[in-house]
Amino acid sequence: MNPFDAHHERRGGKRMRMGCRAKMKSRHTGETHYGECVDLSIDGMAIRSAFVPQFGEVLEVTIIAPSAGALSSKPFEAVVEVRRCNEVVRGKLYEIGARIMER
């Protein structure tokens, strides 16, 4: 299989579908942005947001999982590096693909 094929899975880890709120803080600008984590793997994540980061930008990400009944879960925190940003809805919504650097 060609590793440059658009349909080839480049991530080593299996993806887990999320649908959880995400907060992103840019280490470059200090700005905070919000979005939705749509999938997560051992080495990366995808977040949909109105925010358009730069390639290689480092973000501090907090993912807030929904509570399960009376149980609330601890937020997942990571430092990530932006690897891609694709437009999903013209001028309004973008999908950010990022590599996890620190957990």
PDB file of N, CA, C and O in Angstrom, residues 6-60:
ATOM      1  N   ALA A   6      -4.184   9.049  -0.143  1.00  0.00           N
ATOM      2  CA  ALA A   6      -5.067   9.807   0.744  1.00  0.00           C
ATOM      3  C   ALA A   6      -5.885   8.907   1.656  1.00  0.00           C
ATOM      4  O   ALA A   6      -6.316   9.330   2.733  1.00  0.00           O
ATOM      5  N   HIS A   7      -6.116   7.669   1.259  1.00  0.00           N
ATOM      6  CA  HIS A   7      -6.931   6.761   2.063  1.00  0.00           C
ATOM      7  C   HIS A   7      -6.104   5.886   2.992  1.00  0.00           C
ATOM      8  O   HIS A   7      -6.640   5.119   3.772  1.00  0.00           O
ATOM      9  N   HIS A   8      -4.778   6.003   2.934  1.00  0.00           N
ATOM     10  CA  HIS A   8      -3.896   5.211   3.777  1.00  0.00           C
ATOM     11  C   HIS A   8      -3.882   5.788   5.194  1.00  0.00           C
ATOM     12  O   HIS A   8      -3.719   6.983   5.377  1.00  0.00           O
ATOM     13  N   GLU A   9      -4.080   4.958   6.203  1.00  0.00           N
ATOM     14  CA  GLU A   9      -4.049   5.390   7.604  1.00  0.00           C
ATOM     15  C   GLU A   9      -2.606   5.606   8.032  1.00  0.00           C
ATOM     16  O   GLU A   9      -1.814   4.678   8.047  1.00  0.00           O
ATOM     17  N   ARG A  10      -2.236   6.836   8.364  1.00  0.00           N
ATOM     18  CA  ARG A  10      -0.865   7.157   8.736  1.00  0.00           C
ATOM     19  C   ARG A  10      -0.612   6.998  10.228  1.00  0.00           C
ATOM     20  O   ARG A  10       0.506   6.870  10.651  1.00  0.00           O
ATOM     21  N   ARG A  11      -1.659   7.067  11.032  1.00  0.00           N
ATOM     22  CA  ARG A  11      -1.472   6.946  12.474  1.00  0.00           C
ATOM     23  C   ARG A  11      -1.218   5.512  12.861  1.00  0.00           C
ATOM     24  O   ARG A  11      -1.838   4.597  12.347  1.00  0.00           O
ATOM     25  N   GLY A  12      -0.315   5.325  13.834  1.00  0.00           N
ATOM     26  CA  GLY A  12      -0.026   3.994  14.337  1.00  0.00           C
ATOM     27  C   GLY A  12      -1.126   3.482  15.251  1.00  0.00           C
ATOM     28  O   GLY A  12      -1.422   2.302  15.291  1.00  0.00           O
ATOM     29  N   GLY A  13      -1.755   4.386  16.007  1.00  0.00           N
ATOM     30  CA  GLY A  13      -2.783   3.991  16.963  1.00  0.00           C
ATOM     31  C   GLY A  13      -4.174   4.006  16.370  1.00  0.00           C
ATOM     32  O   GLY A  13      -4.454   4.704  15.411  1.00  0.00           O
ATOM     33  N   LYS A  14      -5.041   3.215  16.956  1.00  0.00           N
ATOM     34  CA  LYS A  14      -6.428   3.148  16.527  1.00  0.00           C
ATOM     35  C   LYS A  14      -7.175   4.397  16.998  1.00  0.00           C
ATOM     36  O   LYS A  14      -6.960   4.867  18.109  1.00  0.00           O
ATOM     37  N   ARG A  15      -8.055   4.926  16.161  1.00  0.00           N
ATOM     38  CA  ARG A  15      -8.818   6.118  16.507  1.00  0.00           C
ATOM     39  C   ARG A  15     -10.049   5.770  17.336  1.00  0.00           C
ATOM     40  O   ARG A  15     -10.684   4.759  17.104  1.00  0.00           O
ATOM     41  N   MET A  16     -10.377   6.672  18.264  1.00  0.00           N
ATOM     42  CA  MET A  16     -11.586   6.532  19.058  1.00  0.00           C
ATOM     43  C   MET A  16     -12.449   7.769  18.785  1.00  0.00           C
ATOM     44  O   MET A  16     -11.984   8.904  18.956  1.00  0.00           O
ATOM     45  N   ARG A  17     -13.673   7.559  18.324  1.00  0.00           N
ATOM     46  CA  ARG A  17     -14.585   8.678  18.066  1.00  0.00           C
ATOM     47  C   ARG A  17     -14.947   9.331  19.387  1.00  0.00           C
ATOM     48  O   ARG A  17     -15.218   8.646  20.362  1.00  0.00           O
ATOM     49  N   MET A  18     -14.950  10.677  19.409  1.00  0.00           N
ATOM     50  CA  MET A  18     -15.153  11.376  20.672  1.00  0.00           C
ATOM     51  C   MET A  18     -16.453  12.190  20.705  1.00  0.00           C
ATOM     52  O   MET A  18     -17.393  11.778  21.312  1.00  0.00           O
ATOM     53  N   GLY A  19     -16.456  13.369  20.104  1.00  0.00           N
ATOM     54  CA  GLY A  19     -17.611  14.259  20.194  1.00  0.00           C
ATOM     55  C   GLY A  19     -17.646  15.003  21.525  1.00  0.00           C
ATOM     56  O   GLY A  19     -18.708  15.192  22.103  1.00  0.00           O
ATOM     57  N   CYS A  20     -16.469  15.427  22.024  1.00  0.00           N
ATOM     58  CA  CYS A  20     -16.355  16.118  23.316  1.00  0.00           C
ATOM     59  C   CYS A  20     -15.875  17.554  23.123  1.00  0.00           C
ATOM     60  O   CYS A  20     -15.136  17.852  22.191  1.00  0.00           O
ATOM     61  N   ARG A  21     -16.268  18.415  24.047  1.00  0.00           N
ATOM     62  CA  ARG A  21     -15.813  19.805  24.008  1.00  0.00           C
ATOM     63  C   ARG A  21     -14.299  19.873  24.177  1.00  0.00           C
ATOM     64  O   ARG A  21     -13.727  19.093  24.934  1.00  0.00           O
ATOM     65  N   ALA A  22     -13.680  20.815  23.488  1.00  0.00           N
ATOM     66  CA  ALA A  22     -12.226  20.988  23.571  1.00  0.00           C
ATOM     67  C   ALA A  22     -11.887  22.471  23.713  1.00  0.00           C
ATOM     68  O   ALA A  22     -12.507  23.321  23.086  1.00  0.00           O
ATOM     69  N   LYS A  23     -10.895  22.738  24.549  1.00  0.00           N
ATOM     70  CA  LYS A  23     -10.364  24.093  24.710  1.00  0.00           C
ATOM     71  C   LYS A  23      -8.918  24.047  24.247  1.00  0.00           C
ATOM     72  O   LYS A  23      -8.172  23.149  24.635  1.00  0.00           O
ATOM     73  N   MET A  24      -8.521  25.000  23.405  1.00  0.00           N
ATOM     74  CA  MET A  24      -7.162  25.056  22.872  1.00  0.00           C
ATOM     75  C   MET A  24      -6.546  26.405  23.208  1.00  0.00           C
ATOM     76  O   MET A  24      -7.157  27.433  22.951  1.00  0.00           O
ATOM     77  N   LYS A  25      -5.330  26.378  23.761  1.00  0.00           N
ATOM     78  CA  LYS A  25      -4.601  27.617  24.028  1.00  0.00           C
ATOM     79  C   LYS A  25      -3.318  27.576  23.229  1.00  0.00           C
ATOM     80  O   LYS A  25      -2.529  26.641  23.339  1.00  0.00           O
ATOM     81  N   SER A  26      -3.111  28.592  22.411  1.00  0.00           N
ATOM     82  CA  SER A  26      -1.908  28.679  21.584  1.00  0.00           C
ATOM     83  C   SER A  26      -0.726  29.118  22.429  1.00  0.00           C
ATOM     84  O   SER A  26      -0.800  30.132  23.127  1.00  0.00           O
ATOM     85  N   ARG A  27       0.366  28.360  22.363  1.00  0.00           N
ATOM     86  CA  ARG A  27       1.592  28.758  23.068  1.00  0.00           C
ATOM     87  C   ARG A  27       2.268  29.913  22.340  1.00  0.00           C
ATOM     88  O   ARG A  27       3.084  30.616  22.918  1.00  0.00           O
ATOM     89  N   HIS A  28       1.915  30.122  21.076  1.00  0.00           N
ATOM     90  CA  HIS A  28       2.513  31.199  20.274  1.00  0.00           C
ATOM     91  C   HIS A  28       1.852  32.547  20.587  1.00  0.00           C
ATOM     92  O   HIS A  28       2.544  33.534  20.814  1.00  0.00           O
ATOM     93  N   THR A  29       0.508  32.582  20.587  1.00  0.00           N
ATOM     94  CA  THR A  29      -0.210  33.847  20.762  1.00  0.00           C
ATOM     95  C   THR A  29      -0.817  34.013  22.151  1.00  0.00           C
ATOM     96  O   THR A  29      -1.170  35.126  22.529  1.00  0.00           O
ATOM     97  N   GLY A  30      -1.005  32.899  22.878  1.00  0.00           N
ATOM     98  CA  GLY A  30      -1.659  32.959  24.181  1.00  0.00           C
ATOM     99  C   GLY A  30      -3.178  32.982  24.092  1.00  0.00           C
ATOM    100  O   GLY A  30      -3.864  32.968  25.105  1.00  0.00           O
ATOM    101  N   GLU A  31      -3.709  33.013  22.864  1.00  0.00           N
ATOM    102  CA  GLU A  31      -5.162  33.047  22.668  1.00  0.00           C
ATOM    103  C   GLU A  31      -5.790  31.693  22.972  1.00  0.00           C
ATOM    104  O   GLU A  31      -5.180  30.650  22.757  1.00  0.00           O
ATOM    105  N   THR A  32      -7.038  31.734  23.468  1.00  0.00           N
ATOM    106  CA  THR A  32      -7.802  30.521  23.748  1.00  0.00           C
ATOM    107  C   THR A  32      -8.930  30.400  22.736  1.00  0.00           C
ATOM    108  O   THR A  32      -9.599  31.389  22.422  1.00  0.00           O
ATOM    109  N   HIS A  33      -9.125  29.188  22.231  1.00  0.00           N
ATOM    110  CA  HIS A  33     -10.172  28.895  21.254  1.00  0.00           C
ATOM    111  C   HIS A  33     -10.893  27.631  21.693  1.00  0.00           C
ATOM    112  O   HIS A  33     -10.342  26.816  22.447  1.00  0.00           O
ATOM    113  N   TYR A  34     -12.118  27.456  21.202  1.00  0.00           N
ATOM    114  CA  TYR A  34     -12.929  26.306  21.589  1.00  0.00           C
ATOM    115  C   TYR A  34     -13.355  25.523  20.363  1.00  0.00           C
ATOM    116  O   TYR A  34     -13.436  26.067  19.259  1.00  0.00           O
ATOM    117  N   GLY A  35     -13.637  24.249  20.564  1.00  0.00           N
ATOM    118  CA  GLY A  35     -14.078  23.402  19.473  1.00  0.00           C
ATOM    119  C   GLY A  35     -14.590  22.082  19.998  1.00  0.00           C
ATOM    120  O   GLY A  35     -14.921  21.954  21.183  1.00  0.00           O
ATOM    121  N   GLU A  36     -14.608  21.091  19.118  1.00  0.00           N
ATOM    122  CA  GLU A  36     -15.073  19.750  19.466  1.00  0.00           C
ATOM    123  C   GLU A  36     -14.032  18.732  19.022  1.00  0.00           C
ATOM    124  O   GLU A  36     -13.628  18.706  17.860  1.00  0.00           O
ATOM    125  N   CYS A  37     -13.573  17.904  19.960  1.00  0.00           N
ATOM    126  CA  CYS A  37     -12.649  16.818  19.627  1.00  0.00           C
ATOM    127  C   CYS A  37     -13.486  15.724  18.974  1.00  0.00           C
ATOM    128  O   CYS A  37     -14.400  15.180  19.591  1.00  0.00           O
ATOM    129  N   VAL A  38     -13.197  15.433  17.700  1.00  0.00           N
ATOM    130  CA  VAL A  38     -13.991  14.437  16.977  1.00  0.00           C
ATOM    131  C   VAL A  38     -13.372  13.053  17.005  1.00  0.00           C
ATOM    132  O   VAL A  38     -14.078  12.056  16.870  1.00  0.00           O
ATOM    133  N   ASP A  39     -12.054  12.966  17.163  1.00  0.00           N
ATOM    134  CA  ASP A  39     -11.430  11.660  17.378  1.00  0.00           C
ATOM    135  C   ASP A  39     -10.089  11.809  18.072  1.00  0.00           C
ATOM    136  O   ASP A  39      -9.479  12.863  18.071  1.00  0.00           O
ATOM    137  N   LEU A  40      -9.695  10.704  18.716  1.00  0.00           N
ATOM    138  CA  LEU A  40      -8.493  10.691  19.529  1.00  0.00           C
ATOM    139  C   LEU A  40      -7.811   9.344  19.352  1.00  0.00           C
ATOM    140  O   LEU A  40      -8.475   8.315  19.258  1.00  0.00           O
ATOM    141  N   SER A  41      -6.488   9.365  19.277  1.00  0.00           N
ATOM    142  CA  SER A  41      -5.721   8.120  19.237  1.00  0.00           C
ATOM    143  C   SER A  41      -4.559   8.277  20.207  1.00  0.00           C
ATOM    144  O   SER A  41      -4.385   9.334  20.813  1.00  0.00           O
ATOM    145  N   ILE A  42      -3.760   7.264  20.343  1.00  0.00           N
ATOM    146  CA  ILE A  42      -2.635   7.284  21.272  1.00  0.00           C
ATOM    147  C   ILE A  42      -1.628   8.380  20.922  1.00  0.00           C
ATOM    148  O   ILE A  42      -0.974   8.940  21.786  1.00  0.00           O
ATOM    149  N   ASP A  43      -1.535   8.731  19.625  1.00  0.00           N
ATOM    150  CA  ASP A  43      -0.523   9.712  19.211  1.00  0.00           C
ATOM    151  C   ASP A  43      -1.068  10.966  18.542  1.00  0.00           C
ATOM    152  O   ASP A  43      -0.302  11.825  18.133  1.00  0.00           O
ATOM    153  N   GLY A  44      -2.390  11.116  18.449  1.00  0.00           N
ATOM    154  CA  GLY A  44      -2.929  12.305  17.804  1.00  0.00           C
ATOM    155  C   GLY A  44      -4.404  12.521  18.064  1.00  0.00           C
ATOM    156  O   GLY A  44      -5.067  11.718  18.724  1.00  0.00           O
ATOM    157  N   MET A  45      -4.919  13.644  17.548  1.00  0.00           N
ATOM    158  CA  MET A  45      -6.331  13.973  17.699  1.00  0.00           C
ATOM    159  C   MET A  45      -6.785  14.869  16.561  1.00  0.00           C
ATOM    160  O   MET A  45      -5.956  15.483  15.870  1.00  0.00           O
ATOM    161  N   ALA A  46      -8.094  14.911  16.373  1.00  0.00           N
ATOM    162  CA  ALA A  46      -8.705  15.814  15.403  1.00  0.00           C
ATOM    163  C   ALA A  46      -9.743  16.657  16.142  1.00  0.00           C
ATOM    164  O   ALA A  46     -10.552  16.123  16.903  1.00  0.00           O
ATOM    165  N   ILE A  47      -9.673  17.973  15.930  1.00  0.00           N
ATOM    166  CA  ILE A  47     -10.586  18.911  16.583  1.00  0.00           C
ATOM    167  C   ILE A  47     -11.228  19.780  15.513  1.00  0.00           C
ATOM    168  O   ILE A  47     -10.539  20.287  14.626  1.00  0.00           O
ATOM    169  N   ARG A  48     -12.538  19.959  15.599  1.00  0.00           N
ATOM    170  CA  ARG A  48     -13.251  20.862  14.690  1.00  0.00           C
ATOM    171  C   ARG A  48     -13.517  22.171  15.410  1.00  0.00           C
ATOM    172  O   ARG A  48     -13.980  22.174  16.550  1.00  0.00           O
ATOM    173  N   SER A  49     -13.223  23.279  14.720  1.00  0.00           N
ATOM    174  CA  SER A  49     -13.312  24.599  15.337  1.00  0.00           C
ATOM    175  C   SER A  49     -13.354  25.680  14.265  1.00  0.00           C
ATOM    176  O   SER A  49     -13.006  25.426  13.111  1.00  0.00           O
ATOM    177  N   ALA A  50     -13.742  26.889  14.661  1.00  0.00           N
ATOM    178  CA  ALA A  50     -13.668  28.047  13.763  1.00  0.00           C
ATOM    179  C   ALA A  50     -12.242  28.594  13.716  1.00  0.00           C
ATOM    180  O   ALA A  50     -11.900  29.394  12.844  1.00  0.00           O
ATOM    181  N   PHE A  51     -11.391  28.144  14.621  1.00  0.00           N
ATOM    182  CA  PHE A  51      -9.999  28.578  14.732  1.00  0.00           C
ATOM    183  C   PHE A  51      -9.147  27.939  13.630  1.00  0.00           C
ATOM    184  O   PHE A  51      -9.259  26.757  13.355  1.00  0.00           O
ATOM    185  N   VAL A  52      -8.286  28.756  13.007  1.00  0.00           N
ATOM    186  CA  VAL A  52      -7.357  28.266  11.986  1.00  0.00           C
ATOM    187  C   VAL A  52      -5.932  28.487  12.498  1.00  0.00           C
ATOM    188  O   VAL A  52      -5.413  29.599  12.457  1.00  0.00           O
ATOM    189  N   PRO A  53      -5.279  27.423  12.991  1.00  0.00           N
ATOM    190  CA  PRO A  53      -3.911  27.556  13.482  1.00  0.00           C
ATOM    191  C   PRO A  53      -2.897  27.473  12.345  1.00  0.00           C
ATOM    192  O   PRO A  53      -3.239  27.094  11.224  1.00  0.00           O
ATOM    193  N   GLN A  54      -1.659  27.791  12.647  1.00  0.00           N
ATOM    194  CA  GLN A  54      -0.565  27.657  11.688  1.00  0.00           C
ATOM    195  C   GLN A  54      -0.022  26.231  11.736  1.00  0.00           C
ATOM    196  O   GLN A  54      -0.066  25.579  12.788  1.00  0.00           O
ATOM    197  N   PHE A  55       0.529  25.751  10.628  1.00  0.00           N
ATOM    198  CA  PHE A  55       1.180  24.444  10.612  1.00  0.00           C
ATOM    199  C   PHE A  55       2.340  24.476  11.601  1.00  0.00           C
ATOM    200  O   PHE A  55       3.126  25.421  11.623  1.00  0.00           O
ATOM    201  N   GLY A  56       2.438  23.472  12.460  1.00  0.00           N
ATOM    202  CA  GLY A  56       3.511  23.402  13.436  1.00  0.00           C
ATOM    203  C   GLY A  56       3.239  24.156  14.723  1.00  0.00           C
ATOM    204  O   GLY A  56       4.038  24.081  15.672  1.00  0.00           O
ATOM    205  N   GLU A  57       2.123  24.891  14.799  1.00  0.00           N
ATOM    206  CA  GLU A  57       1.786  25.641  16.011  1.00  0.00           C
ATOM    207  C   GLU A  57       1.568  24.667  17.174  1.00  0.00           C
ATOM    208  O   GLU A  57       0.994  23.601  17.010  1.00  0.00           O
ATOM    209  N   VAL A  58       2.040  25.053  18.354  1.00  0.00           N
ATOM    210  CA  VAL A  58       1.892  24.215  19.541  1.00  0.00           C
ATOM    211  C   VAL A  58       0.699  24.726  20.354  1.00  0.00           C
ATOM    212  O   VAL A  58       0.606  25.920  20.651  1.00  0.00           O
ATOM    213  N   LEU A  59      -0.192  23.793  20.690  1.00  0.00           N
ATOM    214  CA  LEU A  59      -1.406  24.121  21.432  1.00  0.00           C
ATOM    215  C   LEU A  59      -1.473  23.305  22.720  1.00  0.00           C
ATOM    216  O   LEU A  59      -1.088  22.133  22.739  1.00  0.00           O
ATOM    217  N   GLU A  60      -1.984  23.927  23.773  1.00  0.00           N
ATOM    218  CA  GLU A  60      -2.319  23.208  25.002  1.00  0.00           C
ATOM    219  C   GLU A  60      -3.804  22.900  24.895  1.00  0.00           C
ATOM    220  O   GLU A  60      -4.626  23.808  24.791  1.00  0.00           O
TER     221      GLU A  60
END
